[in-house]
Structure formats: C-alpha cells, structure tokens
Coordinates of C-alpha atoms in Angstrom, one line a residue:
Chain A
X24 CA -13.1 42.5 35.4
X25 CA -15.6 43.6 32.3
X26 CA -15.4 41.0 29.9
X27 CA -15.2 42.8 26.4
X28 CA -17.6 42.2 23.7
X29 CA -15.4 43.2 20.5
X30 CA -12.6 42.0 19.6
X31 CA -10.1 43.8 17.2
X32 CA -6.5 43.2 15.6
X33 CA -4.5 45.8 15.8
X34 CA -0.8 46.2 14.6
X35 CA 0.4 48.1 17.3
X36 CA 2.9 46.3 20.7
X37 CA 0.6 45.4 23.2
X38 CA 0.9 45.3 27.0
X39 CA 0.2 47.1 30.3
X40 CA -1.0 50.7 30.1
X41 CA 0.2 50.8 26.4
X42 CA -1.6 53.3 23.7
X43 CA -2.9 52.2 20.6
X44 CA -4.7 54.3 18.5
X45 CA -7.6 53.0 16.6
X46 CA -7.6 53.1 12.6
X47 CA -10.3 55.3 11.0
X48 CA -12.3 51.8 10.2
X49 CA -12.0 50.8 13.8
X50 CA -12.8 54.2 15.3
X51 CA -15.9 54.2 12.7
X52 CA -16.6 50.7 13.7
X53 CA -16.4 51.0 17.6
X54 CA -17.7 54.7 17.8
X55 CA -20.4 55.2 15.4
X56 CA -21.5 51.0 14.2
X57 CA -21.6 50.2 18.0
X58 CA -21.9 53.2 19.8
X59 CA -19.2 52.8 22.6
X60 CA -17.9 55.9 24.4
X61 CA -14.6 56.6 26.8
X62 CA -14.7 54.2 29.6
X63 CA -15.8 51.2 27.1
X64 CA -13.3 48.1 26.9
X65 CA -12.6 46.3 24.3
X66 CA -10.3 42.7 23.5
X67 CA -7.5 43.9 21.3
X68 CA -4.9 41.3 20.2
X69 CA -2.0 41.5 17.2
X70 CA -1.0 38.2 17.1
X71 CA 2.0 38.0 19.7
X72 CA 1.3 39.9 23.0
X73 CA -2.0 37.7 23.7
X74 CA -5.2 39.7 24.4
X75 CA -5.5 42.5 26.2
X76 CA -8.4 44.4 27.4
X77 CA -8.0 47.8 26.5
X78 CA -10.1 50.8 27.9
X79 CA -11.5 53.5 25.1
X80 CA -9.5 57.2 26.6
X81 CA -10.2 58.9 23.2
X82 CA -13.8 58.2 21.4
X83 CA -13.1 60.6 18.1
X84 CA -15.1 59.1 15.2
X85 CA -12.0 59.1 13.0
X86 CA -8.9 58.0 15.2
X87 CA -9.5 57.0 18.8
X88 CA -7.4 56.1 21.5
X89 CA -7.7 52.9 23.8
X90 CA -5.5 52.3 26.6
X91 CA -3.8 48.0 27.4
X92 CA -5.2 47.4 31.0
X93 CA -4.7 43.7 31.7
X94 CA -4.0 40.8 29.7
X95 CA -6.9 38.5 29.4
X96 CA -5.1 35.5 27.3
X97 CA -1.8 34.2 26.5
X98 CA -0.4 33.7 22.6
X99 CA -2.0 30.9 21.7
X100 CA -0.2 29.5 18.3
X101 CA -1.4 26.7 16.3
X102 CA 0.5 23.8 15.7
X103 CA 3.1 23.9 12.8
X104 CA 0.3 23.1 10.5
X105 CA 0.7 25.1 6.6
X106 CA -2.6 24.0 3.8
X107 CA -1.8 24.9 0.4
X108 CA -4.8 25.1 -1.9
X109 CA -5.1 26.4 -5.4
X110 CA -7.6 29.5 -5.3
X111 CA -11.2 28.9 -6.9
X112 CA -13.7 31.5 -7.3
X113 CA -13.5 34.1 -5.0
X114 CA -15.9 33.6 -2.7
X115 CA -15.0 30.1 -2.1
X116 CA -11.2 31.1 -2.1
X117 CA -12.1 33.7 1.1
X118 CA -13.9 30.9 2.7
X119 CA -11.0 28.8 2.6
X120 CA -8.4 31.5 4.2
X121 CA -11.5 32.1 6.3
X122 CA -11.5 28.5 7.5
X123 CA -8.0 28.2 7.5
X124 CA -8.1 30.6 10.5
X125 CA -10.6 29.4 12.6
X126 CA -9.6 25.6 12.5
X127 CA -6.0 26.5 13.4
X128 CA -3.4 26.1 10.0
X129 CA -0.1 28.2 11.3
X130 CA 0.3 29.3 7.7
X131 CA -1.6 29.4 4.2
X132 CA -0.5 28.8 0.9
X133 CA -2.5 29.9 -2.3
X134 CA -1.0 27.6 -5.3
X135 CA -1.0 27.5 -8.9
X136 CA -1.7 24.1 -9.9
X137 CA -2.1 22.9 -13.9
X138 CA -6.2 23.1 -13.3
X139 CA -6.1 26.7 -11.2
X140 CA -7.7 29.1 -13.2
X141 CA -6.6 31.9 -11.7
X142 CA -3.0 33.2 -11.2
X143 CA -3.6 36.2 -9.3
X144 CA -5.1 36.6 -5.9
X145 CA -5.0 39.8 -3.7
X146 CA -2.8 38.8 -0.9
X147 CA -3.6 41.5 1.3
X148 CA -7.8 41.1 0.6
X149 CA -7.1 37.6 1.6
X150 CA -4.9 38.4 4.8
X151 CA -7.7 41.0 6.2
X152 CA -10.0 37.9 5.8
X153 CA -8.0 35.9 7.8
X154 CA -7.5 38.6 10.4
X155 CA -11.2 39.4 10.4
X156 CA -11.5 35.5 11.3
X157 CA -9.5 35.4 13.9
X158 CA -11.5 38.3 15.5
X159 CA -14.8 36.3 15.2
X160 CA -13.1 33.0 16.8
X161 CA -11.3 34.2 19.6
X162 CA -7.7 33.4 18.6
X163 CA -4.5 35.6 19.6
X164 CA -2.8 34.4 16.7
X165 CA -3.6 35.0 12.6
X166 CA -2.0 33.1 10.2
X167 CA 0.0 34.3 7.1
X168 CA -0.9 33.8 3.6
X169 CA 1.5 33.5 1.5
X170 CA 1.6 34.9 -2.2
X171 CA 0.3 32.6 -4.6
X172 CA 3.2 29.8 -5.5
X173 CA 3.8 27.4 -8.0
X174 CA 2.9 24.6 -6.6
X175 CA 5.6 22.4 -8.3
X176 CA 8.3 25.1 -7.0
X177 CA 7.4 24.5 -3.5
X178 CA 7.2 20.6 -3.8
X179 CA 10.8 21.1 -5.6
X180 CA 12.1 22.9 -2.6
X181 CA 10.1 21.3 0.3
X182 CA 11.2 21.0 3.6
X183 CA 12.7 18.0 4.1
X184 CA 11.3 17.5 7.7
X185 CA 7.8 18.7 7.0
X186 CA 5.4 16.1 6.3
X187 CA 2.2 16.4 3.6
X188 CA -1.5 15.5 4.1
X189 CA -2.1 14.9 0.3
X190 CA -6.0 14.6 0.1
X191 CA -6.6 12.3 -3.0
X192 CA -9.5 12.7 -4.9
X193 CA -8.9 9.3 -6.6
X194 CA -8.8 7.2 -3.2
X195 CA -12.9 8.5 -3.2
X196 CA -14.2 5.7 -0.8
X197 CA -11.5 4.1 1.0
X198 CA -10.8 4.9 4.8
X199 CA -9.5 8.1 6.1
X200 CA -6.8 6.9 8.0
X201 CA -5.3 9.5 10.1
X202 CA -4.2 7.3 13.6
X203 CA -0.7 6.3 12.4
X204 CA 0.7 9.1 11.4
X205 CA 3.5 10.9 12.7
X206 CA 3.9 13.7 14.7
X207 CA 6.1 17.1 13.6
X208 CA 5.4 19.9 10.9
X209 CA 2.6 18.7 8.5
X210 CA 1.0 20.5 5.4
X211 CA -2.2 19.7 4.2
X212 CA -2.6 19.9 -0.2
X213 CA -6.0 20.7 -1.0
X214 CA -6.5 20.2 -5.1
X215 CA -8.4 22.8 -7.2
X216 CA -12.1 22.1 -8.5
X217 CA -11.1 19.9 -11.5
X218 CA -8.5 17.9 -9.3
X219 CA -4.8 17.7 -10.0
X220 CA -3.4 17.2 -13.4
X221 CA -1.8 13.2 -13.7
X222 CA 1.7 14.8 -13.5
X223 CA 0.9 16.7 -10.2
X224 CA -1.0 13.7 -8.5
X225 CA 2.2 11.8 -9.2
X226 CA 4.3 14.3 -8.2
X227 CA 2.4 14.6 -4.7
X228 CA 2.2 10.8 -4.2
X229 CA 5.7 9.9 -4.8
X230 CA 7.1 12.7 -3.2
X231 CA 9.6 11.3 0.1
X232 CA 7.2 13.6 2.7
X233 CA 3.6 12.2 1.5
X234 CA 0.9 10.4 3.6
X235 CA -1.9 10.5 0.3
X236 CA -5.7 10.2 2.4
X237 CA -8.6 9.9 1.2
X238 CA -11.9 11.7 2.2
X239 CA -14.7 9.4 2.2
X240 CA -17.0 8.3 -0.7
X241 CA -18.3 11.4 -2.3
X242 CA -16.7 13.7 -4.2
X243 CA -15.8 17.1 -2.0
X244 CA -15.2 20.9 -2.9
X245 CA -12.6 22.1 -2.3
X246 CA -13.6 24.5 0.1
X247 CA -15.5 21.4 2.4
X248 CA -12.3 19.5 1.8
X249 CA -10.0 22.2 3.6
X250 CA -12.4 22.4 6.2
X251 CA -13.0 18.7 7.0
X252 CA -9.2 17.5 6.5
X253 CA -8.3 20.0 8.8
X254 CA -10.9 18.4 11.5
X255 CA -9.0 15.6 10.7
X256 CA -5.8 16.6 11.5
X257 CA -6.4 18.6 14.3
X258 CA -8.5 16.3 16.2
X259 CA -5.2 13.3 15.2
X260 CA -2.4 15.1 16.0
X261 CA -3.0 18.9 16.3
X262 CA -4.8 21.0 19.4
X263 CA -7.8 19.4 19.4
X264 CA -6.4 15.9 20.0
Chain B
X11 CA -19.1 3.1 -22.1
X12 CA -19.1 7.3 -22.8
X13 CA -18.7 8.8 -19.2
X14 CA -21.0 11.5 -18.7
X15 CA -20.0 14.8 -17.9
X16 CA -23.2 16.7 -16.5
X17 CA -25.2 15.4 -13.5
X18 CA -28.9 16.0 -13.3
X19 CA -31.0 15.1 -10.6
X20 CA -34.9 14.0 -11.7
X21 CA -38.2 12.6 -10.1
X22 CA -38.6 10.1 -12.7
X23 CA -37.8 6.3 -11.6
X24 CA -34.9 5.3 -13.4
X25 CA -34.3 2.1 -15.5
X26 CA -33.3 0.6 -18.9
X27 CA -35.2 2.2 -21.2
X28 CA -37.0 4.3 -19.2
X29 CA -37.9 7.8 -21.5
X30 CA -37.3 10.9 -18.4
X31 CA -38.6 14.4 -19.8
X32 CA -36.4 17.7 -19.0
X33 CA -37.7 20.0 -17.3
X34 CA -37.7 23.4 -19.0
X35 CA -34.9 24.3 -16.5
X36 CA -32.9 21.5 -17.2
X37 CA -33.7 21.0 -21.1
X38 CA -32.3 25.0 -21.0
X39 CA -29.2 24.6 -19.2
X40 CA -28.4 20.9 -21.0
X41 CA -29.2 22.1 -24.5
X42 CA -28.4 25.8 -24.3
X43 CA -26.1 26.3 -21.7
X44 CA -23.9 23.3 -22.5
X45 CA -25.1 23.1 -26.1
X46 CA -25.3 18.7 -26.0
X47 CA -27.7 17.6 -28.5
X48 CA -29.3 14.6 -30.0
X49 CA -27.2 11.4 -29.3
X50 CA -25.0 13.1 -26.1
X51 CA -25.3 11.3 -22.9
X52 CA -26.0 12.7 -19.3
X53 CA -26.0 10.9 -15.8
X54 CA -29.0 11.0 -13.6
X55 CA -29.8 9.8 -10.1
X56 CA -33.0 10.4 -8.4
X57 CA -31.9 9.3 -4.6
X58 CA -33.4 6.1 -5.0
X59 CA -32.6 4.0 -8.5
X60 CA -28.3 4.7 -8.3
X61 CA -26.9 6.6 -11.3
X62 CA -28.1 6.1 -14.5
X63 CA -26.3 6.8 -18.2
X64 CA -29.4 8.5 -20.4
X65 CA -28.9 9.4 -24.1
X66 CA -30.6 12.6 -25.6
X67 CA -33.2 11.6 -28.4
X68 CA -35.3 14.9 -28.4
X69 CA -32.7 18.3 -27.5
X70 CA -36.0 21.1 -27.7
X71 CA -34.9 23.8 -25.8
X72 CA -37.5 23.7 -24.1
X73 CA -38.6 20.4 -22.8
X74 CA -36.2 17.7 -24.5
X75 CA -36.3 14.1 -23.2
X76 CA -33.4 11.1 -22.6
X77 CA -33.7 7.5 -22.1
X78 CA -31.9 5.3 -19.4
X79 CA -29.2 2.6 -20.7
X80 CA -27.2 1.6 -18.0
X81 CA -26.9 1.9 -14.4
X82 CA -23.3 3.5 -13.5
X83 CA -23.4 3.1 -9.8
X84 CA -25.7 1.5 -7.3
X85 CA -27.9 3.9 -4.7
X86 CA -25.5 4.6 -1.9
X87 CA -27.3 5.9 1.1
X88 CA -24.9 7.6 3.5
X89 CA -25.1 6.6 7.4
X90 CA -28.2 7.5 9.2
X91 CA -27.1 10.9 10.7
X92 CA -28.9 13.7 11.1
X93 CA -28.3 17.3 11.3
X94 CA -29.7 19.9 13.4
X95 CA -28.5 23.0 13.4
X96 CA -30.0 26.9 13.9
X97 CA -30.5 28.9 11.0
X98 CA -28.4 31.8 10.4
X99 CA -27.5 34.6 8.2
X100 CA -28.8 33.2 4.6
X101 CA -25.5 32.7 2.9
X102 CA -24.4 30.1 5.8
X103 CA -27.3 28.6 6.2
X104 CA -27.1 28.1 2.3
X105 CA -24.1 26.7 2.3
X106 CA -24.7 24.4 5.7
X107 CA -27.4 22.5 3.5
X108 CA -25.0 22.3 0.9
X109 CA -22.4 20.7 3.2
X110 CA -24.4 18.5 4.9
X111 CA -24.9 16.8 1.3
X112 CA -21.2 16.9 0.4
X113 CA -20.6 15.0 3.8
X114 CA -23.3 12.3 3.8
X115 CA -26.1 13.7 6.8
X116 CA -29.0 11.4 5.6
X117 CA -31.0 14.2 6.8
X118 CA -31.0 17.8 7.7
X119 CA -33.1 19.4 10.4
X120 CA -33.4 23.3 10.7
X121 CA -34.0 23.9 14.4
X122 CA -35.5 26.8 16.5
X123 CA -33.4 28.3 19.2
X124 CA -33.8 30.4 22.2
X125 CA -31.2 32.8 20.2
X126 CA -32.0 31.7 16.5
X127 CA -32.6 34.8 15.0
X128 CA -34.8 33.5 12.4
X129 CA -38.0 31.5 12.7
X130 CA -39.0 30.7 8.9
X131 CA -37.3 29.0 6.4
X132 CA -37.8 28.5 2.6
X133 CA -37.5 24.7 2.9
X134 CA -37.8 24.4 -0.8
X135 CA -35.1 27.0 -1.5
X136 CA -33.0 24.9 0.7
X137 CA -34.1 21.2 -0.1
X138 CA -32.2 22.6 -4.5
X139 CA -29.4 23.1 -2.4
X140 CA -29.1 19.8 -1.1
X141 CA -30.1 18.4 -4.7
X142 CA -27.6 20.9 -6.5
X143 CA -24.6 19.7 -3.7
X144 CA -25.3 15.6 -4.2
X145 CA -25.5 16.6 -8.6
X146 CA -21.7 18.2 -8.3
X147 CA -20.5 15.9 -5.8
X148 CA -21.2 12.1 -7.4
X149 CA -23.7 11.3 -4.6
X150 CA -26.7 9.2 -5.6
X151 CA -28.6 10.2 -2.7
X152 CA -30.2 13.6 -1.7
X153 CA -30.5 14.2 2.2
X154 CA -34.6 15.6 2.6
X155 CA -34.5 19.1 4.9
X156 CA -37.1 19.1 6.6
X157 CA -39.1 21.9 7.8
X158 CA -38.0 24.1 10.6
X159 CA -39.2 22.8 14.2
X160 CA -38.2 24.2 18.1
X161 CA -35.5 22.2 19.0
X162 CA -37.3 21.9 22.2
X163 CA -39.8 19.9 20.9
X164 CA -37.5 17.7 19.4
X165 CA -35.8 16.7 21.8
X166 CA -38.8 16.2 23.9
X167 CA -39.4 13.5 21.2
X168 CA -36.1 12.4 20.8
X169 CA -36.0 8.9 19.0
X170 CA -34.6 6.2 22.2
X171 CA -32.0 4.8 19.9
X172 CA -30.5 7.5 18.1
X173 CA -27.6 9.5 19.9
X174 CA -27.2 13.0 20.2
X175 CA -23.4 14.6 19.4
X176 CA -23.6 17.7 21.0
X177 CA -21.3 20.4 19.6
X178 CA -20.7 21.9 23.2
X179 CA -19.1 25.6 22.9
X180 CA -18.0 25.8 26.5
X181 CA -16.1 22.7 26.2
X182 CA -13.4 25.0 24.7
X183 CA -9.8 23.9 24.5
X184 CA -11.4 20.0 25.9
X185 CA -9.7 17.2 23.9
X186 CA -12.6 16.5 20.8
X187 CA -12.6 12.8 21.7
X188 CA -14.8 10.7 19.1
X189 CA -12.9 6.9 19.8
X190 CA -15.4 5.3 21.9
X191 CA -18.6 6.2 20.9
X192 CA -21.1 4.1 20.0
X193 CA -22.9 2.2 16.9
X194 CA -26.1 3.7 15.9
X195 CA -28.2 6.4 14.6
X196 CA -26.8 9.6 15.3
X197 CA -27.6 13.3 14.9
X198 CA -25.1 16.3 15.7
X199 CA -26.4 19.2 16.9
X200 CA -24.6 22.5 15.9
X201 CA -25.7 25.7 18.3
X202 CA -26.5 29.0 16.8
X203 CA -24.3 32.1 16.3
X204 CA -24.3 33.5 19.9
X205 CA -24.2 29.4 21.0
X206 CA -26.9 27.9 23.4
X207 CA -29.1 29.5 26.0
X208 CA -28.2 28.0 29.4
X209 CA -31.9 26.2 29.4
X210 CA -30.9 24.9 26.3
X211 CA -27.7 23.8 27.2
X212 CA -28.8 22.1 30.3
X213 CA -31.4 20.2 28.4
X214 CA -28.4 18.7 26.0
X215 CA -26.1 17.8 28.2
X216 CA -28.8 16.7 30.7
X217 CA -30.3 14.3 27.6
X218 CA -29.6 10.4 28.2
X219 CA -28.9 10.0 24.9
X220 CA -26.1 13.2 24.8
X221 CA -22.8 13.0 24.2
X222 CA -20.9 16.5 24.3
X223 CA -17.5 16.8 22.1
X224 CA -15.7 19.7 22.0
X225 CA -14.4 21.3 18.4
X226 CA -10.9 22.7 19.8
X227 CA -9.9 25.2 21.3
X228 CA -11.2 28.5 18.9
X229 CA -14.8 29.1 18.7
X230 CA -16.3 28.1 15.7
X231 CA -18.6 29.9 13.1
X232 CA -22.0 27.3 12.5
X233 CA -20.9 26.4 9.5
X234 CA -17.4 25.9 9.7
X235 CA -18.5 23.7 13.1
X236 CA -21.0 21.9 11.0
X237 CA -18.6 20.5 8.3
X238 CA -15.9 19.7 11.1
X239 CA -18.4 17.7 13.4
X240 CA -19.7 15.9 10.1
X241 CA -15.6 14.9 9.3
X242 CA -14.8 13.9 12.6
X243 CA -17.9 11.7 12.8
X244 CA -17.3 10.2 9.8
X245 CA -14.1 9.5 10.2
X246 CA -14.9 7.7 13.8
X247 CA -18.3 6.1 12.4
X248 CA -19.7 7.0 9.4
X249 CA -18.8 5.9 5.5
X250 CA -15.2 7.0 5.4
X251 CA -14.0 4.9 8.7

C-alpha cells in the first residue's frame, strides 16, 4: 500500500470508501503548496475513526474531494492525563498546547492564576495548534483545550478521583520522585512565570488529590516545565512506561 | 541580606570586593531599562566563581560598574552530559540551546547529519542563548556550544567512557526504559527533523557505547524530544534523581 506523506485533520466521519471534502486551506495546501493531483493519497484522521488513507478524486484548488480507502491505524488515545497551566506570552503559550499534543496530555487547561497576566486566550487559535500538532506527530487523537478557568474554581470542584502532579517551584533541588505514585486519572499544574501566589501554593499542596514534585535544581520556564514533567509522567505511569 | 532581583552574567572573576565593569549592553538594560542606580544590588555568576551579590557604585548609562560582597550560592556544575543534536529551523534550534541550559547538558554539540538541512551555525548567536537561559533560570553555570562538527566524525572519536543515549525514532511505541543504565559521562543524541539516515542509524545502534531508548509512542519534534530525553535522564541519573 502507498504510504502517505501528509497528514491532515479533518472533521468529517471517516471510514471505508467515505467522502470528505477538503477545506479551502487544505485544498490550497495539498493542491497548490505540494502539488498533488487525483490519484495522490494522503493520511487523514479526526480524532476517532483512526487514520485512513484517503485517495485525492477531486484536485480543485479551492474544495477538493478525497476518497477513505483503508485504515492505516487504530484510535490511539492518551492516557487520562489533563495539564493545566496559566498562559504566558503567546508564543510560549502555543508551545505549551503544542507540547501538550505531542507528549500525549488527553486534555489541556489554560488557567488564571493570581501571577497570570493575561485573562484572555483565543481558544480556537490554541485548538488549531494542537490539531496542527497532532498532524506533525502522527497521533489519531487531538486533545481539547479547554477555555481559560479560574484556577481556584477548578481546584474547588476537582474530581475527587483525579490525582495532581503539582510541580513546586519551591522544592528546586530535591528529587523528582515519580516511582510511587499511583495509577488512575492524573493532572499535571504547571505555575505561571512568577510562580504561584502563597495562597495558591497552599491551596495546591494541601489539597486531598496532591503528589507536590519537584523538578531538579534549576529554576524552569514554564514552557520546559510542561514538557519535562510530562516526560516524567509518561515514561512513570503513562504510554511510554 | 537584599536579594537581588536581576541576574547578569560577566567574564570578570568574581570575589569580595572585586570592582566588575558593565558592559554598555548591560549598564543600558540595568540603568535604563530597569532604572537601578547608585547603591541597588545585582547578582552575577560567571560559570565559574558561584553567584555573587554586587552593589552599584557608578550607574553611567553607558558603562557603569559594581562591586562583589558576598557570595549567594556556590558554582554548581550540572552532570557531565552532552548534547548532540542536528540543527533545525532557527527558532528550534534557538530554543534547543536554550533548553539544554534550563536542564543542566554541561555541554551542547551542534551535529552534521546526512539530512541536516543546515551546515553553519552562528555559535556565538547561540553560545547568549545558553548564557541568557542559565541568567533567567538561577544556574551558576553556562553549558559552552561548541561549534558545529559531522556527527560522523564524532562518533568515529567517541570518548571510551562516555555513553551514548540514542533517541531512536523507530523504536516507536517501545517502552522508554531509563532504570538500569549506567554511571558515567553521558551524551544524548537527538536526530534531525526527517530522523536518521539508515547509515547513520546503523552506526548508533551499532556503537559499543549506545544505548537506544525510545520517547513513546508519537513522533517527536527535535526540540520537544530534546527536553524530554534531558528530563528522563535526569530523573534516572543526573542532578534531580
């Protein structure tokens, strides 16, 4: 079977011999950026039917056609894994959603904390990152992001069976003891540049659900925190273990 | 003791009483920028005397100078790990540099690869990355980047006692088992976008001193692999086990 080089998220039900007709930016994207014609395949998945390769029928420059021949992979879905982090500066904020994708979190949570600065974010800019993600690492499944949350509202209704990574910028230098935790629904809490306020951190370490870590000796952004607690947790207890 | 706020890296050696000149640089950003003056203290660490309180006695915009009181912290060298990995589109490989400081490589190699698309470097450019990433995160060391080499040649003269974690993309979906390695110098080797050639890939693998890990099951961008290789090592090895 060709093995497709482009992989796209569509929105459409996939599965054998289905239509799905291509967006204007795909169509642009496949036809005119990379030149393929009718009779190209491409990967298409929409984050439950698995991937599919899908043959081009319809090559118009500003819709498209491709035709579901055969499914290539199964839905792969992360483990129940959600990170909350409070948005930064934009760049650094699409990182993290970015990141979020390709290490595997199940669901992300932009958060207001005392020290966020901003308390706005464009959800749907920040889902498209995700989804363009999930393209590049060759998952079947995108994550949600949420809309931004107080982050004191969700600890006030958390759910009472879903445990919390709380990375602790004030336990800078001890171990990062992952081995003995449990297994179930986690979340990892990610703090803004600035840290948490003393009323948050005391929130997050008292709270029933937490297991506070700490991230080695030097101090981390917030953006290389996300990344390397997820490692973490992933290679402890999620699907890289 | 007045905790600093502001960071600065210098060349001068540091110690009580020792007078260190601003550069024009830092004498605009100190005195303009973030308007201290006469009397105001700053930290400095030059990756080789710890962290150092310095008072302002001379705030001219344009040169200024400070003098060393106390030493805040001792020099901390992070493990000996290197970094190798394949430059890639500027912004990542940016940002790479900047994570290897965050996460304590001792040293960062930019390496040549069958499909690296890029064959120059601005090492300098690069090597204020690594110095702006240790001034925001509290580190007292700066990892040196070294010029760009082929990673053939490298590993033609690989060190005998250093170990080789080899970022293997086609171990996708493999556990990303860290537990029983070794004591040592180590290096991780991070492939380029578009991963190994297969001569390349036989040559790691094939290397006594390799051992291939896999980074779960979605392929990872360089730099998101970099920082996760970096956390799970470590975790398993490094400074924050």
């Amino acid at each position: 079977m060709e093995r497709a080089k482009i992989r796209l998220f569509v929105e459409q039900p996939l599965g054998q011999g289905n239509s799905v007709p291509m967006t204007q930016p795909q169509a642009n994207y496949l036809f005119n950026v990379m030149r393929l014609g009718v009779g190209d395949v491409v990967a298409l998945f929409n984050g439950q039917d698995g991937e599919w390769t899908a043959r081009v029928v319809d090559a118009a420059k500003r819709r498209g056609m491709v035709v579901c021949e055969q499914q290539t992979l199964p839905l792969q879905t992360p483990p129940d894994l959600w990170l909350l982090f409070a948005p930064i500066k934009k760049a650094r904020t699409d990182f993290i959603v970015e990141k979020a994708a390709e290490m595997g979190a199940a669901k992300v949570f932009p958060v207001q904390t005392d020290y966020t600065n901003s308390d706005r974010i464009r959800q749907d800019k920040l889902q498209a990152h995700a989804i363009e993600a999930a393209e590049q690492c060759g998952g079947t499944y995108v994550p949600e992001v949420a809309n931004i949350k107080k982050l004191s509202a969700m600890l006030d209704a958390w759910p009472e069976d879903r445990h919390l990574l709380f990375c602790d910028e004030s336990m800078v230098g001890e171990p990062s003891r992952l081995q003995d935790l449990p297994q179930g629904p986690w979340a990892i809490v990610i703090g803004p540049e600035g840290g948490f306020s003393d009323r948050e951190r005391d929130a997050l370490r008292s709270h029933p659900n937490s297991h506070p870590i700490s991230l080695g000796p030097r101090i981390l952004r917030a953006d290389t925190a996300a990344v390397a607690a997820l490692a973490l947790w992933q290679s402890a207890l999620g699907d890289w273990a």
